[in-house]
Coordinates of C-alpha atoms and ligand atoms in Angstrom, one line a residue:
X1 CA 0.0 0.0 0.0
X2 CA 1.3 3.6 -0.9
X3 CA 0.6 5.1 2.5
X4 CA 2.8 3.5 3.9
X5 CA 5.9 4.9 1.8
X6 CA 3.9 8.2 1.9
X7 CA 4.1 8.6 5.8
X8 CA 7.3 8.0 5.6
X9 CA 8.0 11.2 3.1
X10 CA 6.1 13.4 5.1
X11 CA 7.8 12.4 8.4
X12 CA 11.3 13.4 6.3
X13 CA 9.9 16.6 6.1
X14 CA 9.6 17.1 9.3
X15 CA 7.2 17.4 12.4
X16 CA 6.8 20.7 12.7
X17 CA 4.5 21.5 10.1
X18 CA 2.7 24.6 11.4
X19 CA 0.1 26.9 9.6
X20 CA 1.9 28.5 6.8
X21 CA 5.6 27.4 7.7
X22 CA 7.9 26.1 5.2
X23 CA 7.5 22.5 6.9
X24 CA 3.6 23.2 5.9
X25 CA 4.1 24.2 2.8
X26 CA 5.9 21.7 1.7
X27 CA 3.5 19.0 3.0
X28 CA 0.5 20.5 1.2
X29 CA 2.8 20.1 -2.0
X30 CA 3.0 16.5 -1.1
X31 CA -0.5 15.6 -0.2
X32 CA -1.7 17.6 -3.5
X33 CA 1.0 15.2 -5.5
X34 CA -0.5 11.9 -4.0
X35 CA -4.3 12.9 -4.5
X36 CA -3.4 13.9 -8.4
X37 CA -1.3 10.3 -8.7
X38 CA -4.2 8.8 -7.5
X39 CA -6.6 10.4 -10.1
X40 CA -8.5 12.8 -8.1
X41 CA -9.1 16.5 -8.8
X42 CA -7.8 19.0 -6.7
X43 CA -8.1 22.5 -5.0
X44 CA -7.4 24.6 -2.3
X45 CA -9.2 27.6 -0.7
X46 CA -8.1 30.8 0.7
X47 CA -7.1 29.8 4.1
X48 CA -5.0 26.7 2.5
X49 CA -7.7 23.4 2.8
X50 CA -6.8 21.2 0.2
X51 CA -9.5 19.5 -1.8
X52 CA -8.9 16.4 -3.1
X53 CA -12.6 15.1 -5.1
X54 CA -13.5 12.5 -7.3
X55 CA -16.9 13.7 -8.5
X56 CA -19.6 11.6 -8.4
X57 CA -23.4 11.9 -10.6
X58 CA -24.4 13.9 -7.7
X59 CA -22.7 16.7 -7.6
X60 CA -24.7 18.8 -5.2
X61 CA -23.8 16.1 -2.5
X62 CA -20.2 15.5 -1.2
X63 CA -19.2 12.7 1.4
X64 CA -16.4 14.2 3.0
X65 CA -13.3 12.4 4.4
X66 CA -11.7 15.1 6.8
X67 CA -8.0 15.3 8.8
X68 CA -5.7 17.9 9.2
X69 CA -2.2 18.1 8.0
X70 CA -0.3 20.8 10.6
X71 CA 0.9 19.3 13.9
X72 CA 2.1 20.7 16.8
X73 CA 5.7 21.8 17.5
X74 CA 7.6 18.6 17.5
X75 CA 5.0 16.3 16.8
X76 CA 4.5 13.2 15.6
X77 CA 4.1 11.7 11.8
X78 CA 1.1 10.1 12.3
X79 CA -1.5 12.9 13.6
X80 CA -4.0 14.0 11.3
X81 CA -1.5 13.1 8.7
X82 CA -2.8 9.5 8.4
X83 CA -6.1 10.2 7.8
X84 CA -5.4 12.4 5.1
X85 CA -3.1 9.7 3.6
X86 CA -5.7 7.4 4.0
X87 CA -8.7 9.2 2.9
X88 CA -6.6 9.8 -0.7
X89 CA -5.8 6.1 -1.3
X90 CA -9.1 5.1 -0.4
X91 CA -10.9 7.4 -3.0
X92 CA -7.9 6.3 -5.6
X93 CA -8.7 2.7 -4.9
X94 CA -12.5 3.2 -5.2
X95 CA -12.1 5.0 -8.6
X96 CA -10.1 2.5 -10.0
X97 CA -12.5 -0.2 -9.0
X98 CA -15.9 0.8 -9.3
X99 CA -15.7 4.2 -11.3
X100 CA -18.1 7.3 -10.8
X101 CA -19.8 7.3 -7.6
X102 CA -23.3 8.2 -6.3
X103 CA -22.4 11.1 -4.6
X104 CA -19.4 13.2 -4.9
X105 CA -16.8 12.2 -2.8
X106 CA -13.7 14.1 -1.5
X107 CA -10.8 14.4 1.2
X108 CA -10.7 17.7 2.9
X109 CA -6.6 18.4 4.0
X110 CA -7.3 20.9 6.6
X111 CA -5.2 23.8 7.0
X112 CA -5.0 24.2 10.6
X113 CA -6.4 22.2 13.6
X114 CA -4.4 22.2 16.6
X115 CA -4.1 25.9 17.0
X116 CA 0.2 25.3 17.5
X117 CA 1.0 28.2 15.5
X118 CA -1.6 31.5 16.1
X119 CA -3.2 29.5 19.6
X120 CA -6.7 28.8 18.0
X121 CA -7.6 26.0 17.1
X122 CA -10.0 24.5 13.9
X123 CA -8.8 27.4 11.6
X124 CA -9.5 25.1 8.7
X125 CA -12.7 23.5 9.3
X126 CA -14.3 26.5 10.8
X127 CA -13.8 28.2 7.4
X128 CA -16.0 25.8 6.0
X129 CA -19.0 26.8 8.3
X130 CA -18.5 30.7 8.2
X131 CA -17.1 30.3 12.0
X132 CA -14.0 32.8 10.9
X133 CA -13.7 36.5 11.5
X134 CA -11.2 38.7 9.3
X135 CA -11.1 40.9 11.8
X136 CA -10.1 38.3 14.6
X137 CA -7.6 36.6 12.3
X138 CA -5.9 39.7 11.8
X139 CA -5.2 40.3 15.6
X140 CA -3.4 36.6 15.8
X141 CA 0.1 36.9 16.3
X142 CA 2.9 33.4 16.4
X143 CA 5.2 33.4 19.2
X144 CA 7.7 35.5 17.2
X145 CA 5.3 38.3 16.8
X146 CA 4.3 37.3 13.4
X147 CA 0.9 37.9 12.5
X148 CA -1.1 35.5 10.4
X149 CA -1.5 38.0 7.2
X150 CA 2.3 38.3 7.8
X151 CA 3.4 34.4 7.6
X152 CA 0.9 34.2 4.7
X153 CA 3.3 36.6 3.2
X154 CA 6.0 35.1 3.6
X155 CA 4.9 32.0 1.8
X156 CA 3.6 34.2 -1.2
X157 CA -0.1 33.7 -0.1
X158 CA -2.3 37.1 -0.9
X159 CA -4.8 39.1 2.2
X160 CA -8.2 38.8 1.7
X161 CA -11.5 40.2 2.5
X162 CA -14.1 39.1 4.7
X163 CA -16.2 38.8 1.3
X164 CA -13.8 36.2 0.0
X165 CA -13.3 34.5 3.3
X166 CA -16.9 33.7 3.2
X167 CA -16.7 31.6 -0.1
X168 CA -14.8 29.0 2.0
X169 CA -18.3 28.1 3.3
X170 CA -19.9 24.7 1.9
X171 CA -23.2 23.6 2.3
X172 CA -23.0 20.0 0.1
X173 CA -21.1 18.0 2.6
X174 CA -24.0 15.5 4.0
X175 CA -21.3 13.1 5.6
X176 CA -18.5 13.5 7.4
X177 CA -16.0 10.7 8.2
X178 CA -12.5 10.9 10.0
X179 CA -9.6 8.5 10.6
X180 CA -7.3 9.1 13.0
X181 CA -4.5 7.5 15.6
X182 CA -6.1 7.2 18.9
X183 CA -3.5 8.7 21.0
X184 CA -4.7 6.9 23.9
X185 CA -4.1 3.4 24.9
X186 CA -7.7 1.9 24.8
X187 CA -6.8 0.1 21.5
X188 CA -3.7 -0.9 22.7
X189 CA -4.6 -2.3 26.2
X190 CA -7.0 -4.4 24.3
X191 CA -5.4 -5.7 20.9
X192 CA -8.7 -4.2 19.6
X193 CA -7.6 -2.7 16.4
X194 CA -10.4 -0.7 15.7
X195 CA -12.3 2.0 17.6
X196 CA -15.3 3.8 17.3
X197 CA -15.8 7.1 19.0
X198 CA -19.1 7.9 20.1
X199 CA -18.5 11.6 21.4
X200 CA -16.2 13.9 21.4
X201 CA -15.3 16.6 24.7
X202 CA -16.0 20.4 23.8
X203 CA -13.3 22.3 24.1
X204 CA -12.5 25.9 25.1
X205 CA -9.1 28.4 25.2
X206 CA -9.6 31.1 27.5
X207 CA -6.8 34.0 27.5
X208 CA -6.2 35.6 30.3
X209 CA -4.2 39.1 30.8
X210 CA -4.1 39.8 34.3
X211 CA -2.3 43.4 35.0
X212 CA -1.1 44.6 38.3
X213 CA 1.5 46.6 39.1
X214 CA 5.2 46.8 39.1
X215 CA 7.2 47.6 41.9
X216 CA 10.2 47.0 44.0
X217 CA 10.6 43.5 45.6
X218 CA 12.3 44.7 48.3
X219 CA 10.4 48.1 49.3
X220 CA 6.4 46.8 48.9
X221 CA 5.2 45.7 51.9
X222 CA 2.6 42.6 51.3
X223 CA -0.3 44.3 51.3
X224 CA 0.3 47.1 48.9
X225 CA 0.9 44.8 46.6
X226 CA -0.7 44.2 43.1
X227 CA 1.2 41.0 41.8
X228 CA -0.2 39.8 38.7
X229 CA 2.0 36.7 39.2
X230 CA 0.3 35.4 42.3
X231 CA -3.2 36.2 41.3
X232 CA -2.3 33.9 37.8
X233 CA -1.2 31.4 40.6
X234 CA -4.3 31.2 42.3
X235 CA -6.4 31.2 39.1
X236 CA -4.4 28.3 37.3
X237 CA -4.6 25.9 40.9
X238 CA -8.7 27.0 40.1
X239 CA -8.4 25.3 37.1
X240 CA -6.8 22.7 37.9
X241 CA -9.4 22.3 40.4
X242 CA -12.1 22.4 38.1
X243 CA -11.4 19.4 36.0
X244 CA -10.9 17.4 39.5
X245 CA -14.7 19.0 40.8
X246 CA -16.0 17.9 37.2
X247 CA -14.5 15.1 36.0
X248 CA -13.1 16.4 32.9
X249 CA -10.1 18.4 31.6
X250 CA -8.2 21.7 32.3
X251 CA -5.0 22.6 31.5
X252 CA -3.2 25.9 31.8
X253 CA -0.2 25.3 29.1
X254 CA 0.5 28.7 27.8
X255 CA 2.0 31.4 30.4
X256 CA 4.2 34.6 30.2
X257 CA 5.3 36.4 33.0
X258 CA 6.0 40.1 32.2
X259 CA 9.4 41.4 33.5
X260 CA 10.2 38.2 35.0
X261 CA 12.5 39.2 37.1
X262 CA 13.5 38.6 40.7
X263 CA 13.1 41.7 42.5
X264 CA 10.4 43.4 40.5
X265 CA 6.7 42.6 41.5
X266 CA 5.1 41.2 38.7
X267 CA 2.9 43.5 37.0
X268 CA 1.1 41.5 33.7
X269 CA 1.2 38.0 33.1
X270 CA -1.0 36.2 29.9
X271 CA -2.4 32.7 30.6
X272 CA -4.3 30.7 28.1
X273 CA -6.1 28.3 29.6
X274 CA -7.8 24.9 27.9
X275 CA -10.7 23.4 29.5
X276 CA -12.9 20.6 27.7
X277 CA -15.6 18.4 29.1
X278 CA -18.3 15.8 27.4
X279 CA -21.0 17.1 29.0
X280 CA -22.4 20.6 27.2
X281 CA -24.0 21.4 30.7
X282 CA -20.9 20.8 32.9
X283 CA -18.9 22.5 29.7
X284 CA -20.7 26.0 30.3
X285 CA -20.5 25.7 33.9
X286 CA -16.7 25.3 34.3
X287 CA -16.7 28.5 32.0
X288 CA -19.3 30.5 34.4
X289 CA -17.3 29.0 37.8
X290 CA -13.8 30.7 36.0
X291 CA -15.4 33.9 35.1
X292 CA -16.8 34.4 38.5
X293 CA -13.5 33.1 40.7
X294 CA -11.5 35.3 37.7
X295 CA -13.8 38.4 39.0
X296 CA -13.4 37.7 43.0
X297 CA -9.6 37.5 42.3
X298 CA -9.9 40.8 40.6
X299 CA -11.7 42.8 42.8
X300 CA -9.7 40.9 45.8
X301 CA -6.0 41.9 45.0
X302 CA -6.8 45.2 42.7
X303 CA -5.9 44.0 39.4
X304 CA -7.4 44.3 36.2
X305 CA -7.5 40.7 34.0
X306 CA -8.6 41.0 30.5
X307 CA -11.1 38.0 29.5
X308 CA -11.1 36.5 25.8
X309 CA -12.8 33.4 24.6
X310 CA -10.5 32.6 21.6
X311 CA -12.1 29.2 20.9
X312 CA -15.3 27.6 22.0
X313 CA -16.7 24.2 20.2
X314 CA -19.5 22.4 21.9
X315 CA -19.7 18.6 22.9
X316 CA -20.6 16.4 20.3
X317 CA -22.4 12.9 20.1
X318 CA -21.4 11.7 16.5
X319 CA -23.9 9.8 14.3
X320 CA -25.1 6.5 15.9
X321 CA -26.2 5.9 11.9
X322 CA -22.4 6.6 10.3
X323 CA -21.1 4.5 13.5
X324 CA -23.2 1.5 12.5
X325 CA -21.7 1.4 9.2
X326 CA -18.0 1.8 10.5
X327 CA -18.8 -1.4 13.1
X328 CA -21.0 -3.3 9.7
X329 CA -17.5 -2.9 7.8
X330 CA -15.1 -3.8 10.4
X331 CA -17.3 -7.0 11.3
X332 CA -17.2 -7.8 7.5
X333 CA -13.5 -7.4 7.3
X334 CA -12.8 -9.8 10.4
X335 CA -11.5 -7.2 13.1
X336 CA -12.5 -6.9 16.5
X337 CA -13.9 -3.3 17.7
X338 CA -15.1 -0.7 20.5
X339 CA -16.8 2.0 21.3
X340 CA -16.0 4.7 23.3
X341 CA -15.3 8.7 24.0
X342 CA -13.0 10.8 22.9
X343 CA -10.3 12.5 24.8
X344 CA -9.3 14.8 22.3
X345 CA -10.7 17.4 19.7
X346 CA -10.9 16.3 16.4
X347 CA -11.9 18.3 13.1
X348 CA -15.4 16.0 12.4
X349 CA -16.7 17.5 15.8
X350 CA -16.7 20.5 14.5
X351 CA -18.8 19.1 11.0
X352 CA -21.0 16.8 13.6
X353 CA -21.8 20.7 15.8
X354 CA -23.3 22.1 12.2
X355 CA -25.5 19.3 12.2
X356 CA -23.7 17.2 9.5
X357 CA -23.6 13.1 10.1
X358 CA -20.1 12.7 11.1
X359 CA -18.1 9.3 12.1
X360 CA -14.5 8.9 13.5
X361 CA -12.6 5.9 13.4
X362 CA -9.6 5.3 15.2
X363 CA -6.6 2.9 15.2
X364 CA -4.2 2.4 18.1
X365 CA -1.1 4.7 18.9
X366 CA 1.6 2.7 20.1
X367 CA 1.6 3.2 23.9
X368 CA -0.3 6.0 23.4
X369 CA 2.4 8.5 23.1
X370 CA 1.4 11.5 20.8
X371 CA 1.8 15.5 19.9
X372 CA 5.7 14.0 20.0
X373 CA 8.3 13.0 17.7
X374 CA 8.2 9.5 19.6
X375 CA 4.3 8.7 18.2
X376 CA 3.9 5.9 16.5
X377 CA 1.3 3.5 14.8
X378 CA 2.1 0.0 13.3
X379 CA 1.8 -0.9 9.4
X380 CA -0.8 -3.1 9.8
X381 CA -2.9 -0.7 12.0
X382 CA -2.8 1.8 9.6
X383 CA -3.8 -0.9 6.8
X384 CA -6.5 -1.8 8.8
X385 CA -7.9 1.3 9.1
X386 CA -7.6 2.3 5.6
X387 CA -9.6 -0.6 4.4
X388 CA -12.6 0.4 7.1
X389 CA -12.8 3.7 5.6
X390 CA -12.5 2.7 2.0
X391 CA -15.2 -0.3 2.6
X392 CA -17.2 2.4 4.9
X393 CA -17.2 5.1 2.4
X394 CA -17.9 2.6 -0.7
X395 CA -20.8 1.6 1.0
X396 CA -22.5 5.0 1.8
X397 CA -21.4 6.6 -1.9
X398 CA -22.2 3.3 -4.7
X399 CA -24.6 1.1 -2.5
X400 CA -27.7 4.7 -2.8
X401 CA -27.4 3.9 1.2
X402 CA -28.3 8.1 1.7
Ligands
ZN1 ZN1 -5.1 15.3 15.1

């Protein structure tokens, strides 16, 4: 199988293939090579999805395999990567066998997913629903002070309006189906080969700018103090405390410390913090419990802290329908399979929160090590999980299932 020898290219181009970097770039060249060698037609839009069709009599309808092709800084080679891979070798394999399908059928190579580069996350598929401001994109700035319209730039890409950002929107996609590595160690524990996920956590980045004042070290006494620095103290243990209280998952990864120096009173630190749960309920109420300790802590200690939702995508349950089909398929081929949730975000939640029938299939991540150089899924994993989606997708575009 070509994927195989194709995951192995794009790992020699390295893991750091961040929105609009030269890593990136080059990648997208790649993926847009493999889709054409397989016979399918392809395009891109303006924030950089690549489109990779085979048209089917049906235009007006597309079945829509969807991954993403940046990763995080040092990542791994299989993230997002091998779903992409996948998705083109199973259309190419399903043209060459049983021609023009029902519906149209195409893989989407998103742009941007795991928000690495500019801190926000879904870039790509968000596009596709309208979800994208211009004039938020224009505020997001890397870690080297380079702003998005910038790094586009630099790679020869033009600006564009809000008029033309809105073309990225679809409204033919009826299904939605991902493959991905699991980067847990369900699979693994098991020797299941194949999973089936069943929901997916919403997921939120809250930045933080707390400002308080700076001052000598030495000569402020305790309680004429406003230290930013301790305030973001007590707010991250808070967070931390919420995903014990609730049972899911917060995380405060990004932090900078202004000044940062030891005998100056800390006087504006930035936090962005990332807090996902299953339950959309519990999801809004860990968001309402920050917001109020965030204000008590303000007024408290005299600071000032600056509140920004950068990303907010709600739970998901994904299509008990598509699922069906995935577990129909993977009986038919002979591998064992299980359900269950999601720990991470993945680009079909965001199809399955505009109301589109979305699966996601997974296959197992070697000791479940992932966002590092060290992840890694086995051949015949991979192999398995390509022929689930290409049996999976054959079935719902030539068999008139929809
Ligand atoms: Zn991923």
């Amino acid at each position: 199988m070509k994927i195989l020898k194709r995951i192995q290219e794009i790992k020699n181009i390295g893991n750091n293939r961040q929105l609009y970097n030269e890593q990136w770039v080059e990648t997208k060249k790649a993926l847009e090579r493999y889709a054409i060698e397989d016979g399918l037609k392809v395009s891109e839009d303006i924030i950089g999805n690549l489109f990779c069709r085979l048209e089917g009599y049906n235009r007006s309808k597309t079945i829509s395999i969807i991954s993403h092709f940046d990763s995080v800084e040092n990542g791994g080679a299989y993230d997002g990567i091998v779903g992409i891979l996948a998705g083109i070798e199973a259309l190419g394999m399903l043209k060459k066998k049983f021609g023009t399908p029902e519906v149209s059928l195409e893989v989407i190579c998103i742009a941007e997913e795991e928000g690495a580069r500019f801190k926000t996350t879904f870039l790509g598929c968000r596009a596709l629903f309208g979800d994208l401001k211009y004039e938020n994109l224009k505020r997001l700035k890397d870690k080297q002070n380079i702003s998005f319209f910038k790094a586009r730039e630099v790679i020869g890409l033009k600006p564009f309006s809000q008029k033309e950002l809105d073309r990225c929107q679809r409204n033919d996609i009826i299904t939605a189906i991902e493959l991905h590595v699991e980067q847990s160690r369900y699979l693994e524990k098991t020797q299941i080969p194949i999973g089936i996920c069943t929901h997916i956590p919403g997921q939120m980045k809250i930045r933080m700018v707390i400002v308080g004042e700076a001052n000598h070290a030495g000569t402020t006494p305790m309680f004429e103090r406003k230290d930013a620095l301790c305030c973001a103290a007590k707010i991250i243990s808070f967070v931390e405390h919420l995903g014990i209280k609730y049972e899911g998952v917060t995380t405060t990864g990004y932090t900078i410390n202004a000044k940062n120096a030891t005998n100056i009173i800390p006087s504006k630190v930035e936090l962005i913090h990332d807090m996902r749960h299953h339950d959309p309920e519990v999801f809004n109420q860990m968001l309402e419990d920050l917001t109020n300790y965030a204000k008590r802590e303000e007024e408290k200690r005299g600071v000032h802290i600056e509140f920004e939702k950068l990303v907010k995508i709600e739970p998901v349950e994904l299509s008990t329908e598509i699922n069906e089909q995935i577990k129909k398929v993977t009986r038919q081929i002979g591998l064992r399979q299980m359900e269950f949730k999601s720990g991470a975000g993945h680009d079909v939640q965001i199809m399955s929160s505009h109301d589109i029938p979305s699966g996601l299939i997974f296959i197992p991540s070697v000791e479940g090590i992932s966002h590092r150089m060290e992840e890694y899924t086995k051949n015949e994993d991979i192999v398995n999980g390509l022929n689930v989606l290409a049996l999976t997708i054959k079935n719902l575009s030539y068999g008139l299932i929809l």
